[in-house]
Amino acid sequence: MVSPIYLIVIPLAVAFFISFFDRLGRGLSLTLFYAGLIALTAISGSWLLSTVTGIIGSEGAIGGQLSQAAGTLVFTAGLEPPLSIALAMGPQEAFFLFFANLAGLGAAVVLGRRMAAESVTAMVLFLMVMLGAQGLVMTLDLFNLFVFLEISSIATYSLIALERSRGSMSAGFKYIIAGGIASALFLIGTIYLYRIAGSLAIADIIAAQPAAAGMAGVTAVFLLTAALLIELKPFPANGWALDVYQSVQSGVVSVIAVVNSAAVLFALYKVFPMLPAPLTNALLWIGITTFFASNLIGLRQSSVKRMLGYSSSAQIGLLISVLALSAMYGWSGRLQVIVFASIFFGHIFSKAGLFWLTEVQEERGWKGWSGPRAAGGVLLLAVFIAALAGLPPFPTFWAKWVLVKSIILQQPLVVAMLLLGSLCEAVYLLRWFGRTVHLRRTAAASWNTPARIALPAAAAAILLTVGGVIAGLAADVEPLMFLPLAAGLVLGLLVWLPSRLQGFIAAALVTAAGALFIPQMQGMASVFALVFYGGGLLMLIATLYKRQDSPGFYPLFAALVLSLGSLIQATGLLEFFLAWEIMTFSSYFLILLGREAEKPALNYATFSVGGAFVLMSGMALMAAVLPPEIFQGSLIAAQVSAEPLLAAAPGIIGQGRDVFAVAPNGFLGGLAFTLIAIGFLTKIGAAGLHIWLPDAYAEANDDVTPLLSAVLSKAGIFGLMLFVLLFPAALFSWFNLPFVLRWVGVLTAFFGTLMAVFEEDIKRVFAYSSMGQLGYIVLAVGLLNQLGWTTALYLTVIHLLFKGMLFLTATAVIDRTGTRQMYRMGGLIKNMPISFISALIAIIALSGVPPLAGFGGKWLLYNALTANNYVLLAAVAFFSSTIAFLYLFRFIYTVFLGQLKIEHRRVREAPAALLLPQVVFILALMAVSMFPNLLIQPLQSALAMFPADAGWQNGTMVSSIGYWNGSAVMWITMSVFILMLLWLLFVQRKPQPVSQFNIVFAAERPERPETTHYGYNFFAPYRKALGFLVTPLAGRFWHRIAEVTGSIGGAARRIYTGNGQTYALHILLFVTILYFLIAR
Amino acid sequence: MSTDINKEDTQTQQESIRQVVEAMGEYPGAADASDPQLFCEARPKVEKPFRGVFEKFLNWARANSLWVLGFGTGCGAIELRPLMTSRFDASRFGVAGRPTPRQSSVFIIGGYASVKTLKRIVRSYEQMQNPKFVIALGSCTINGGMYWDSYNTINRIDQYIPVDVYITGCMPRPEAILAGFVKLQELIKAGRGEKANEYAEHFDWYKANQKKVIKDWDMPDYNW
Amino acid sequence: METSLVLKIAYAALSLFIAFNYGILLGATTYRIRARVQGRLGIRLYQPYLDIIKNNAKRTSISHGIMFYLGPIFRITGGVGTFLFIPMIYGSVVFSNFSFAGDVLLVLYFIFFGQLGMALGAGEGGHPYSAIGVSRGLAQMTAFEVPFTLAIIALAVQHNTLSITEIIAAQQGGILNWSLFTNPAATAAALIAFLGMNMGNPFSVVTAPQEIPIGPPVEYHSNYLGLLQTNRSIFNSAKLILFMNLFFGGATNLIVMIIKTFLIYMITVIIGVAFPRFRVEQSIRFFLVVPTLIGLVGLVIALW
Amino acid sequence: MNTSYQYSYTNIEELLEILVEKGFIAPATEQQHATVIGRRQVQSSDLAFVTVAPEAARHLILDLRDRFGFTHLVLLTAVDYIEEGKFLLTYLLHNYELHHDIGVQVPIGREAAEAGASMESIHDLWAQAGTYQRELKEMFGIDFPGSPRVDEPFILEGWDEVPPMRREFDTKQYSETTYFPRPGRSTNDPADYMRQKLYPKE
């Protein structure tokens, strides 16, 4: 094992000799430079390997006390401290150093061209920065800490100033001011501490407990902490750092933001044990405020680099608060590893990667940042942004989950700030990403990623992914849960294949997964599994109609479908949430593939991420308030161990159990369930939370929307039903949640349906229609009895059938006519007869007209409602269901009937790939219509946990108040229909087939199809009468919220004046105020 | 509240209409009448009546269910209104008004017919279904009446469409019109109400006459 | 007491025949009554038969396409089906139709079957007036269904059943047991909705002969029109019988049925001759305010 | 008294005087035929006619509209003076404050140029003038270059004869050759009839 001393020696030596070698040739010096950096990385890597395996070897599993367990101590010059520099190398040090060095190495590669072009000083300074970082991490001595801090600082601002631009000079100077203040404070603090402890060794000082030694000790510790804190750029004393981030080249920034910050953070970590409790507490709040405020301000940033700077600042703040939290609650071992290490790891690589990627276009604001040309570059960008935003499978995701779960009861405010800050961060990152994708598509100048950037960035991305998966596995997540991601990855690697072939592979994957998992399911779970896998597969087949390639489409599609399956597979809250998040982001990226989808996708992401955070906090709270015997062990242990109740989830569903007999858990349980319900309702698009829905559905690609509506939207329903079964007691423990749920459901149905009536865009019509239909399902779920839940499941299945048909028809029509405006179509029945039949059957089913299966849903719903005296609900639901006629007729009339436009004469029938799933849906629908018991009886038996409230007699379904024989209705209707048809055929002489203008037109002849087709604003009188109901109140509300958030961010940003004096003042004020707060 | 909505509504409507108009570019004018996808080009056929008692029964039903096309082609239309009033009550005879030629069986030419109206008369007549009957009111339909020398008013309607019953006068009173209806009923019952077939038989002659005066013939030859 | 399927079909055909003729004679009678009010004699009682024969005897017809052709068939299937799902005479095996197939919800939704099919057929006719008529009709329908639904839910809650037969059964034993008296508000709401359902004045804007010739069926003629006329009489009977069953105690024999339905029909006739026509948005607002409030009162009565 | 316009006047004579005074129209000439430029005629206390040259007409009409308050174009019509080889166009304008009408009459040559009679369009002054001009184009063949849709048929669909309101067009002859006159038609001119009845001997 190489002695850690070489980590100090190598950079020193290389820095010393490099200028000599430079005389001999730049090639030589560059070789030496990179060799030195590689050596640093290799040494720290070998230490990481050995310490970690040492721990594993010694204790068998990660989980013991990590510090110094398998490390080593090194004393320079062979002397004991204080005469020598004492260096420690343990697993933590190795971890920090290895990844910091790796990031540094990457940065050096990225900066390669500059290193080659500029004077050798740059290399020297770079090495000195690295040297400072090594020292900061390893040293055990306070004074040495100071020395390395100084080395690091001086090297850094020299490096900054080396750019010789006005901005960088000024930034370097601001850095010097801040650094100077920090150094002064540090030195004073050190002096005091030496006075108290009589030693400069950190361990001695900690042992001396300076904080307990009166005010002087506290002050000393405070000064020390404040110095380190300033270096870590807390809000609001971080203006100087942001200027640095903005004005310095990205490669250098990546070093400052990643290597330096990591080292200083580690230094803070080392002195943490000597901190008094109030200071720890203060650090928690400083950290989380920095996180929240920086992200809030980040919303208003236009410069990409400055935006990333805010993000860096925020992440460091988060790390500080995590340090404080782990000190406050005495976290150690796995918890600390998962939370702190994961955030740290995720932060350095995602941030470094982003800074590297921005290097080429660093002067642009995000609005003009057109992104890499190669698809791989976009993928890298996506990985870094996802990692930073805390999406799975990246490390931050696990960390946030565990963090929230651990502190939700103790520190709800911190959780709130954490989640809100994360939401802001996700919004501005995804906004940037969306714009990039959009600009790239609209053929604005995008750039090639040079290999010197692409290689390190790719390495970072791989590291992030691997690290994330490892972290996930460490959190005891079943490997199976990574299946969607793996499938996406595999298909992503096959991106060079022809698009159709990819589609077939994806279909094969989904089929295999379905064939494998569906038989394992039972009860309700199998219903949803059938919907998810079966519906997903059919939608996947439908996408094969596309003629042009769309890279990334099938990987995302497959990941999305499989993640829906994973939702059912999940055996723990974390696994459920993992699948949920995979579903969310894969659908976000899918939506983003749409041509005009930049804004809608952002809206979708905002609501989805927000909803997911609400869901997460609800789940965390739920896990926290459940009785300990259900979640074995302490709260802290609960986050990683598999929750036993949830482990049985798929089993519970389908097995008889009186689910509402559990005692209530009080307010917190109710609150938790409410949060969970809000999370699901966001996905469902319940009234008020729906504003993302129409745009996202409309602007997503035409082959994605059917999946979103017919399949994806059921995820929320599944979640809702699952959690009702899991935590039934929480339903009533705060307020009557089912009551609210029912009304939310019926109002969603009403407003969704009504809004659909007034839309011109075919996809928006069905988007609102989906919203309305899901409203009925939510209403049915809220009934909490067997008939109600049968209704919910029945509607879930039927909605898949008819909405799948409708959206596929819409896709076909849009594909063939090239427009989404219904009034521009018309008369397509003769050109697209099969699509027409599909649409016809679908609208009959959707509207609930017998004899098709849609009526079953209506019958079940009204029976369930009326039997329980929910008369108002029934009335509103009925009103909504009649309103549905309006948009349905309007759709089928305006598109298929009426006047064919001249330019649509050559329109052909939909492609076979689109028709095939429709035919399957039609057959399924007709089968269910002929024999309703085929579907309803299995559903009823799946819901055996409820007391049975409807039975069957010879094919007649009998509820407590009504009865219905679907087969008989079908037979009677068919017979009458055929009789009447025969009669007409008998009495009528052969009718003359005529053309579209052979109409009675008040004795005139129609002029043009456009002026003869009554299609635009079809329900004008209805709008006059009820249009006031669709005033976009919810939209305005959310828009106002976004505006206010943005203005607060903008206002907060004003404190950063760009003036060095002001920044110095900020720092001093920050320290002073902090001091008074602590000392009080 | 509601007025605001309406106003907003109108504005958005106008905006959308503007967009549509812009998208259409210059208004392209009427579509081509000889386009077989727009207009059916089939000629009318002679539809043979049934024979014997059955046809007599049907004719009786037809005669007693005269649905009049509500199309006032001239000043005589004003004489039709009183027919439905309590004084004359044509519904006793099975006469009823019908707003569309598709559902009507009797076409009343209400007096003078300008060339422009003639075009609409022909179109409406052809859109009625066989069997169909025509009653022509007043001198104008017989010989041009007071418009006999007008450059724009035809003189004899029977040159253009077949007429079952003429009712003279300028204008004939409702009593006369009722008498005309009774006459028509007699004709139908006698099996002589086959003018629709006559029209189909002499289609070319009628069409030539029509086209002689209707110069911008932007319809198909037969309006189904 | 199981009746064989063949017998059931024969019975249903019989009651259908009765309903058809009754509907036609009812229509002619009300026409004559209306004519008498205006000082006329009006049509002959058998005039509607002649009209139907005449239309079926038309020698030519045109077709705009399959859906246009099937539209009237959908319509009459809807009418006949609706009739067949309603028991005509309470307690009679012969006139119980196929009411075993479903409850009042089925009838409620089956009414839409014909309307939807008709609207589609009219839509393929390609005539803008058809579409305008359908637009108005659907818009108005959504509105009058609200009070109607409220009334039916009130009845269902009140009698704790959705089965029409059981609702009739609950009203037996005296005139005061009729829903008309046990729940007058629900009855009133339903009757106002009935006016809209019949599309007579003041809710006749759908077919508005003066503006948009006759709305949806503007392109229908000849045999199609014959079917539609046939349907009208059957459907009218069906609706009347439904209302009689739900609100007026049903009927135990044909004569009672005829008297009751005739009187119910006279309500719409009288209101029809006395009122002018609403515009669509006016009738929507009207239905959603006055009868809906009455219907809510009916609900309160039912729950209380 | 109209006050909101540049020139105020109280009666129609005063108006004409102002028009002459300001040089809008030529001084009065003898009472002459309507087609003679410079003719002025006060028909009644609220109606007057002036005849102006085609070149001056538009200017005068614009001034009447903007300076005298004749904001309404009541009609635009033409009379065929075939004997003089002229059409007389009449622009009738109305003043809403005083309720006066003034008819601006413009004689134009029937066949002024090869293209036939022509006159400057005023559709930009009153949009509805375009409709009148279409009608004049169809009925008289008077062209108004630049007027919207002026060449499209107005009420006669597909008319391909001489414009029917021109006096050289023989409507009776046209009707006889075109509209299948029913033979045996007799005319009873009331004058003849009465003469024969009263004075059968003559």
PDB file of N, CA and C in Angstrom, chain A residues 830 840 850 859 862 878-879 881 885-886 889 892 897-899 961-963 965 981 985 988 992 994 998-1000 1018 1022 1024, chain C residues 61-64 69 73 99 101 103 109 112-113 120 123 125-127 131 134-135 142 146 149 153 157 161-162 219 223 284-285:
ATOM      1  N   LYS A 830     -65.449   7.605 -44.998  1.00  0.00           N
ATOM      2  CA  LYS A 830     -65.265   6.761 -46.176  1.00  0.00           C
ATOM      3  C   LYS A 830     -63.798   6.434 -46.393  1.00  0.00           C
ATOM      4  N   LEU A 840     -66.555   4.778 -33.164  1.00  0.00           N
ATOM      5  CA  LEU A 840     -67.984   4.647 -32.856  1.00  0.00           C
ATOM      6  C   LEU A 840     -68.188   3.763 -31.636  1.00  0.00           C
ATOM      7  N   PRO A 850     -76.150   1.560 -23.347  1.00  0.00           N
ATOM      8  CA  PRO A 850     -76.259   0.135 -23.572  1.00  0.00           C
ATOM      9  C   PRO A 850     -76.393  -0.113 -25.068  1.00  0.00           C
ATOM     10  N   TRP A 859     -73.963   1.612 -14.574  1.00  0.00           N
ATOM     11  CA  TRP A 859     -74.917   0.914 -13.719  1.00  0.00           C
ATOM     12  C   TRP A 859     -74.310   0.642 -12.350  1.00  0.00           C
ATOM     13  N   TYR A 862     -73.964   4.038 -10.373  1.00  0.00           N
ATOM     14  CA  TYR A 862     -75.180   4.628  -9.800  1.00  0.00           C
ATOM     15  C   TYR A 862     -75.800   3.713  -8.768  1.00  0.00           C
ATOM     16  N   PHE A 878     -74.223  11.964 -12.961  1.00  0.00           N
ATOM     17  CA  PHE A 878     -75.089  11.751 -14.118  1.00  0.00           C
ATOM     18  C   PHE A 878     -75.031  12.950 -15.056  1.00  0.00           C
ATOM     19  N   PHE A 879     -75.054  14.119 -14.474  1.00  0.00           N
ATOM     20  CA  PHE A 879     -74.951  15.332 -15.291  1.00  0.00           C
ATOM     21  C   PHE A 879     -73.669  15.284 -16.123  1.00  0.00           C
ATOM     22  N   SER A 881     -72.019  12.733 -17.003  1.00  0.00           N
ATOM     23  CA  SER A 881     -71.991  11.679 -18.024  1.00  0.00           C
ATOM     24  C   SER A 881     -72.863  12.068 -19.209  1.00  0.00           C
ATOM     25  N   PHE A 885     -71.663  13.202 -23.747  1.00  0.00           N
ATOM     26  CA  PHE A 885     -72.225  13.037 -25.090  1.00  0.00           C
ATOM     27  C   PHE A 885     -71.786  14.173 -26.002  1.00  0.00           C
ATOM     28  N   LEU A 886     -71.729  15.339 -25.432  1.00  0.00           N
ATOM     29  CA  LEU A 886     -71.470  16.519 -26.250  1.00  0.00           C
ATOM     30  C   LEU A 886     -70.135  16.396 -26.948  1.00  0.00           C
ATOM     31  N   PHE A 889     -69.973  13.235 -29.396  1.00  0.00           N
ATOM     32  CA  PHE A 889     -70.611  13.400 -30.684  1.00  0.00           C
ATOM     33  C   PHE A 889     -69.835  14.394 -31.524  1.00  0.00           C
ATOM     34  N   ILE A 892     -66.840  12.695 -33.103  1.00  0.00           N
ATOM     35  CA  ILE A 892     -67.053  11.746 -34.194  1.00  0.00           C
ATOM     36  C   ILE A 892     -67.702  12.446 -35.374  1.00  0.00           C
ATOM     37  N   LEU A 897     -67.697  12.452 -39.780  1.00  0.00           N
ATOM     38  CA  LEU A 897     -68.912  12.695 -40.543  1.00  0.00           C
ATOM     39  C   LEU A 897     -68.838  14.098 -41.124  1.00  0.00           C
ATOM     40  N   GLY A 898     -69.949  14.567 -41.631  1.00  0.00           N
ATOM     41  CA  GLY A 898     -69.928  15.899 -42.211  1.00  0.00           C
ATOM     42  C   GLY A 898     -69.188  15.922 -43.529  1.00  0.00           C
ATOM     43  N   GLN A 899     -68.585  17.035 -43.828  1.00  0.00           N
ATOM     44  CA  GLN A 899     -68.029  17.264 -45.155  1.00  0.00           C
ATOM     45  C   GLN A 899     -66.541  16.932 -45.212  1.00  0.00           C
ATOM     46  N   ILE A 961     -80.429  -2.685  -4.881  1.00  0.00           N
ATOM     47  CA  ILE A 961     -81.572  -1.918  -5.349  1.00  0.00           C
ATOM     48  C   ILE A 961     -81.901  -2.143  -6.824  1.00  0.00           C
ATOM     49  N   GLY A 962     -80.970  -2.624  -7.595  1.00  0.00           N
ATOM     50  CA  GLY A 962     -81.268  -2.712  -9.020  1.00  0.00           C
ATOM     51  C   GLY A 962     -80.796  -4.021  -9.620  1.00  0.00           C
ATOM     52  N   TYR A 963     -81.051  -4.195 -10.888  1.00  0.00           N
ATOM     53  CA  TYR A 963     -80.612  -5.408 -11.568  1.00  0.00           C
ATOM     54  C   TYR A 963     -80.323  -5.073 -13.011  1.00  0.00           C
ATOM     55  N   ASN A 965     -79.132  -7.224 -16.772  1.00  0.00           N
ATOM     56  CA  ASN A 965     -78.684  -8.403 -17.490  1.00  0.00           C
ATOM     57  C   ASN A 965     -78.065  -7.957 -18.812  1.00  0.00           C
ATOM     58  N   LEU A 981     -83.411  -3.472 -39.705  1.00  0.00           N
ATOM     59  CA  LEU A 981     -82.577  -3.384 -40.903  1.00  0.00           C
ATOM     60  C   LEU A 981     -83.205  -4.203 -42.029  1.00  0.00           C
ATOM     61  N   LEU A 985     -84.502  -2.877 -45.646  1.00  0.00           N
ATOM     62  CA  LEU A 985     -84.008  -3.477 -46.873  1.00  0.00           C
ATOM     63  C   LEU A 985     -85.168  -3.990 -47.729  1.00  0.00           C
ATOM     64  N   GLN A 988     -87.493  -0.720 -49.032  1.00  0.00           N
ATOM     65  CA  GLN A 988     -86.880   0.379 -49.758  1.00  0.00           C
ATOM     66  C   GLN A 988     -86.361  -0.080 -51.108  1.00  0.00           C
ATOM     67  N   GLN A 992     -80.133   5.666 -54.090  1.00  0.00           N
ATOM     68  CA  GLN A 992     -79.061   6.206 -54.922  1.00  0.00           C
ATOM     69  C   GLN A 992     -77.947   6.715 -54.026  1.00  0.00           C
ATOM     70  N   VAL A 994     -75.153   9.049 -53.011  1.00  0.00           N
ATOM     71  CA  VAL A 994     -74.873  10.398 -53.481  1.00  0.00           C
ATOM     72  C   VAL A 994     -73.588  10.908 -52.842  1.00  0.00           C
ATOM     73  N   ASN A 998     -74.559  16.690 -52.174  1.00  0.00           N
ATOM     74  CA  ASN A 998     -75.952  16.473 -52.526  1.00  0.00           C
ATOM     75  C   ASN A 998     -76.821  16.615 -51.287  1.00  0.00           C
ATOM     76  N   ILE A 999     -76.858  17.848 -50.792  1.00  0.00           N
ATOM     77  CA  ILE A 999     -77.682  18.085 -49.622  1.00  0.00           C
ATOM     78  C   ILE A 999     -78.646  19.210 -49.940  1.00  0.00           C
ATOM     79  N   VAL A1000     -79.709  19.206 -49.177  1.00  0.00           N
ATOM     80  CA  VAL A1000     -80.669  20.295 -49.306  1.00  0.00           C
ATOM     81  C   VAL A1000     -80.047  21.505 -48.644  1.00  0.00           C
ATOM     82  N   PHE A1018     -68.547  24.259 -31.760  1.00  0.00           N
ATOM     83  CA  PHE A1018     -69.738  23.459 -32.012  1.00  0.00           C
ATOM     84  C   PHE A1018     -70.841  23.736 -30.993  1.00  0.00           C
ATOM     85  N   TYR A1022     -74.012  26.353 -25.673  1.00  0.00           N
ATOM     86  CA  TYR A1022     -73.651  25.759 -24.381  1.00  0.00           C
ATOM     87  C   TYR A1022     -72.625  26.622 -23.672  1.00  0.00           C
ATOM     88  N   LYS A1024     -72.392  29.759 -24.037  1.00  0.00           N
ATOM     89  CA  LYS A1024     -73.102  30.930 -23.526  1.00  0.00           C
ATOM     90  C   LYS A1024     -73.750  30.624 -22.191  1.00  0.00           C
TER      91      LYS A1024
ATOM     92  N   SER C  61     -84.907   7.090 -53.242  1.00  0.00           N
ATOM     93  CA  SER C  61     -84.304   7.599 -52.012  1.00  0.00           C
ATOM     94  C   SER C  61     -82.818   7.706 -52.281  1.00  0.00           C
ATOM     95  N   ILE C  62     -82.165   8.435 -51.437  1.00  0.00           N
ATOM     96  CA  ILE C  62     -80.722   8.570 -51.593  1.00  0.00           C
ATOM     97  C   ILE C  62     -80.045   8.119 -50.313  1.00  0.00           C
ATOM     98  N   SER C  63     -78.780   7.858 -50.429  1.00  0.00           N
ATOM     99  CA  SER C  63     -78.037   7.480 -49.229  1.00  0.00           C
ATOM    100  C   SER C  63     -76.693   8.196 -49.229  1.00  0.00           C
ATOM    101  N   HIS C  64     -76.408   8.818 -48.105  1.00  0.00           N
ATOM    102  CA  HIS C  64     -75.125   9.509 -47.979  1.00  0.00           C
ATOM    103  C   HIS C  64     -74.026   8.587 -47.490  1.00  0.00           C
ATOM    104  N   TYR C  69     -77.503   5.583 -43.595  1.00  0.00           N
ATOM    105  CA  TYR C  69     -78.494   4.534 -43.815  1.00  0.00           C
ATOM    106  C   TYR C  69     -78.915   3.915 -42.483  1.00  0.00           C
ATOM    107  N   ILE C  73     -82.279   3.338 -38.313  1.00  0.00           N
ATOM    108  CA  ILE C  73     -82.410   2.023 -37.696  1.00  0.00           C
ATOM    109  C   ILE C  73     -81.954   2.064 -36.245  1.00  0.00           C
ATOM    110  N   SER C  99     -88.692  -6.429 -19.317  1.00  0.00           N
ATOM    111  CA  SER C  99     -88.195  -5.603 -18.217  1.00  0.00           C
ATOM    112  C   SER C  99     -87.271  -6.385 -17.292  1.00  0.00           C
ATOM    113  N   ALA C 101     -84.561  -7.409 -18.155  1.00  0.00           N
ATOM    114  CA  ALA C 101     -83.181  -7.169 -18.591  1.00  0.00           C
ATOM    115  C   ALA C 101     -82.507  -6.049 -17.815  1.00  0.00           C
ATOM    116  N   ASP C 103     -83.018  -2.346 -14.957  1.00  0.00           N
ATOM    117  CA  ASP C 103     -83.847  -1.461 -14.155  1.00  0.00           C
ATOM    118  C   ASP C 103     -84.001  -0.110 -14.839  1.00  0.00           C
ATOM    119  N   TYR C 109     -80.518   5.137 -19.858  1.00  0.00           N
ATOM    120  CA  TYR C 109     -79.393   5.220 -20.778  1.00  0.00           C
ATOM    121  C   TYR C 109     -79.751   4.698 -22.156  1.00  0.00           C
ATOM    122  N   PHE C 112     -80.658   7.088 -24.880  1.00  0.00           N
ATOM    123  CA  PHE C 112     -79.597   7.755 -25.638  1.00  0.00           C
ATOM    124  C   PHE C 112     -79.197   6.967 -26.878  1.00  0.00           C
ATOM    125  N   PHE C 113     -79.467   5.680 -26.860  1.00  0.00           N
ATOM    126  CA  PHE C 113     -79.003   4.825 -27.958  1.00  0.00           C
ATOM    127  C   PHE C 113     -79.516   5.350 -29.289  1.00  0.00           C
ATOM    128  N   LEU C 120     -75.651  10.470 -35.353  1.00  0.00           N
ATOM    129  CA  LEU C 120     -74.557  10.042 -36.225  1.00  0.00           C
ATOM    130  C   LEU C 120     -75.016   9.952 -37.670  1.00  0.00           C
ATOM    131  N   GLY C 123     -75.427  13.189 -39.006  1.00  0.00           N
ATOM    132  CA  GLY C 123     -74.103  13.770 -39.215  1.00  0.00           C
ATOM    133  C   GLY C 123     -73.521  13.364 -40.545  1.00  0.00           C
ATOM    134  N   GLY C 125     -75.119  12.783 -43.118  1.00  0.00           N
ATOM    135  CA  GLY C 125     -75.825  13.496 -44.168  1.00  0.00           C
ATOM    136  C   GLY C 125     -75.045  14.702 -44.644  1.00  0.00           C
ATOM    137  N   GLY C 126     -74.174  15.208 -43.804  1.00  0.00           N
ATOM    138  CA  GLY C 126     -73.307  16.304 -44.220  1.00  0.00           C
ATOM    139  C   GLY C 126     -73.991  17.651 -44.228  1.00  0.00           C
ATOM    140  N   HIS C 127     -75.214  17.706 -43.745  1.00  0.00           N
ATOM    141  CA  HIS C 127     -75.909  18.978 -43.754  1.00  0.00           C
ATOM    142  C   HIS C 127     -75.580  19.761 -42.481  1.00  0.00           C
ATOM    143  N   ALA C 131     -76.178  19.163 -38.002  1.00  0.00           N
ATOM    144  CA  ALA C 131     -75.214  19.295 -36.917  1.00  0.00           C
ATOM    145  C   ALA C 131     -75.658  20.361 -35.936  1.00  0.00           C
ATOM    146  N   VAL C 134     -78.329  18.892 -33.856  1.00  0.00           N
ATOM    147  CA  VAL C 134     -77.805  17.947 -32.875  1.00  0.00           C
ATOM    148  C   VAL C 134     -77.111  18.697 -31.750  1.00  0.00           C
ATOM    149  N   SER C 135     -76.361  19.707 -32.135  1.00  0.00           N
ATOM    150  CA  SER C 135     -75.669  20.497 -31.119  1.00  0.00           C
ATOM    151  C   SER C 135     -76.661  21.061 -30.119  1.00  0.00           C
ATOM    152  N   THR C 142     -78.523  17.572 -22.036  1.00  0.00           N
ATOM    153  CA  THR C 142     -77.734  17.519 -20.800  1.00  0.00           C
ATOM    154  C   THR C 142     -78.437  18.286 -19.706  1.00  0.00           C
ATOM    155  N   VAL C 146     -80.787  16.677 -15.895  1.00  0.00           N
ATOM    156  CA  VAL C 146     -80.453  16.922 -14.485  1.00  0.00           C
ATOM    157  C   VAL C 146     -81.682  16.816 -13.596  1.00  0.00           C
ATOM    158  N   THR C 149     -82.940  13.203 -13.658  1.00  0.00           N
ATOM    159  CA  THR C 149     -82.151  12.297 -12.832  1.00  0.00           C
ATOM    160  C   THR C 149     -82.450  12.505 -11.357  1.00  0.00           C
ATOM    161  N   ILE C 153     -83.590   9.581  -8.994  1.00  0.00           N
ATOM    162  CA  ILE C 153     -82.823   9.197  -7.809  1.00  0.00           C
ATOM    163  C   ILE C 153     -83.697   9.339  -6.564  1.00  0.00           C
ATOM    164  N   VAL C 157     -84.407   6.367  -4.049  1.00  0.00           N
ATOM    165  CA  VAL C 157     -84.093   6.426  -2.621  1.00  0.00           C
ATOM    166  C   VAL C 157     -85.360   6.214  -1.805  1.00  0.00           C
ATOM    167  N   THR C 161     -85.370   1.200  -4.404  1.00  0.00           N
ATOM    168  CA  THR C 161     -85.186   0.281  -5.515  1.00  0.00           C
ATOM    169  C   THR C 161     -85.040   1.071  -6.798  1.00  0.00           C
ATOM    170  N   LEU C 162     -84.370   0.459  -7.762  1.00  0.00           N
ATOM    171  CA  LEU C 162     -84.266   1.056  -9.074  1.00  0.00           C
ATOM    172  C   LEU C 162     -85.134   0.312 -10.071  1.00  0.00           C
ATOM    173  N   GLU C 219     -82.119  15.740 -43.723  1.00  0.00           N
ATOM    174  CA  GLU C 219     -81.802  14.999 -44.941  1.00  0.00           C
ATOM    175  C   GLU C 219     -82.596  13.701 -45.058  1.00  0.00           C
ATOM    176  N   ASN C 223     -88.318   6.173 -47.026  1.00  0.00           N
ATOM    177  CA  ASN C 223     -88.460   5.092 -46.062  1.00  0.00           C
ATOM    178  C   ASN C 223     -87.796   5.415 -44.732  1.00  0.00           C
ATOM    179  N   ILE C 284     -81.294  25.909 -21.278  1.00  0.00           N
ATOM    180  CA  ILE C 284     -80.309  25.270 -20.400  1.00  0.00           C
ATOM    181  C   ILE C 284     -80.328  25.930 -19.029  1.00  0.00           C
ATOM    182  N   ARG C 285     -80.294  27.245 -19.038  1.00  0.00           N
ATOM    183  CA  ARG C 285     -80.299  27.946 -17.747  1.00  0.00           C
ATOM    184  C   ARG C 285     -81.576  27.630 -16.982  1.00  0.00           C
TER     185      ARG C 285
END
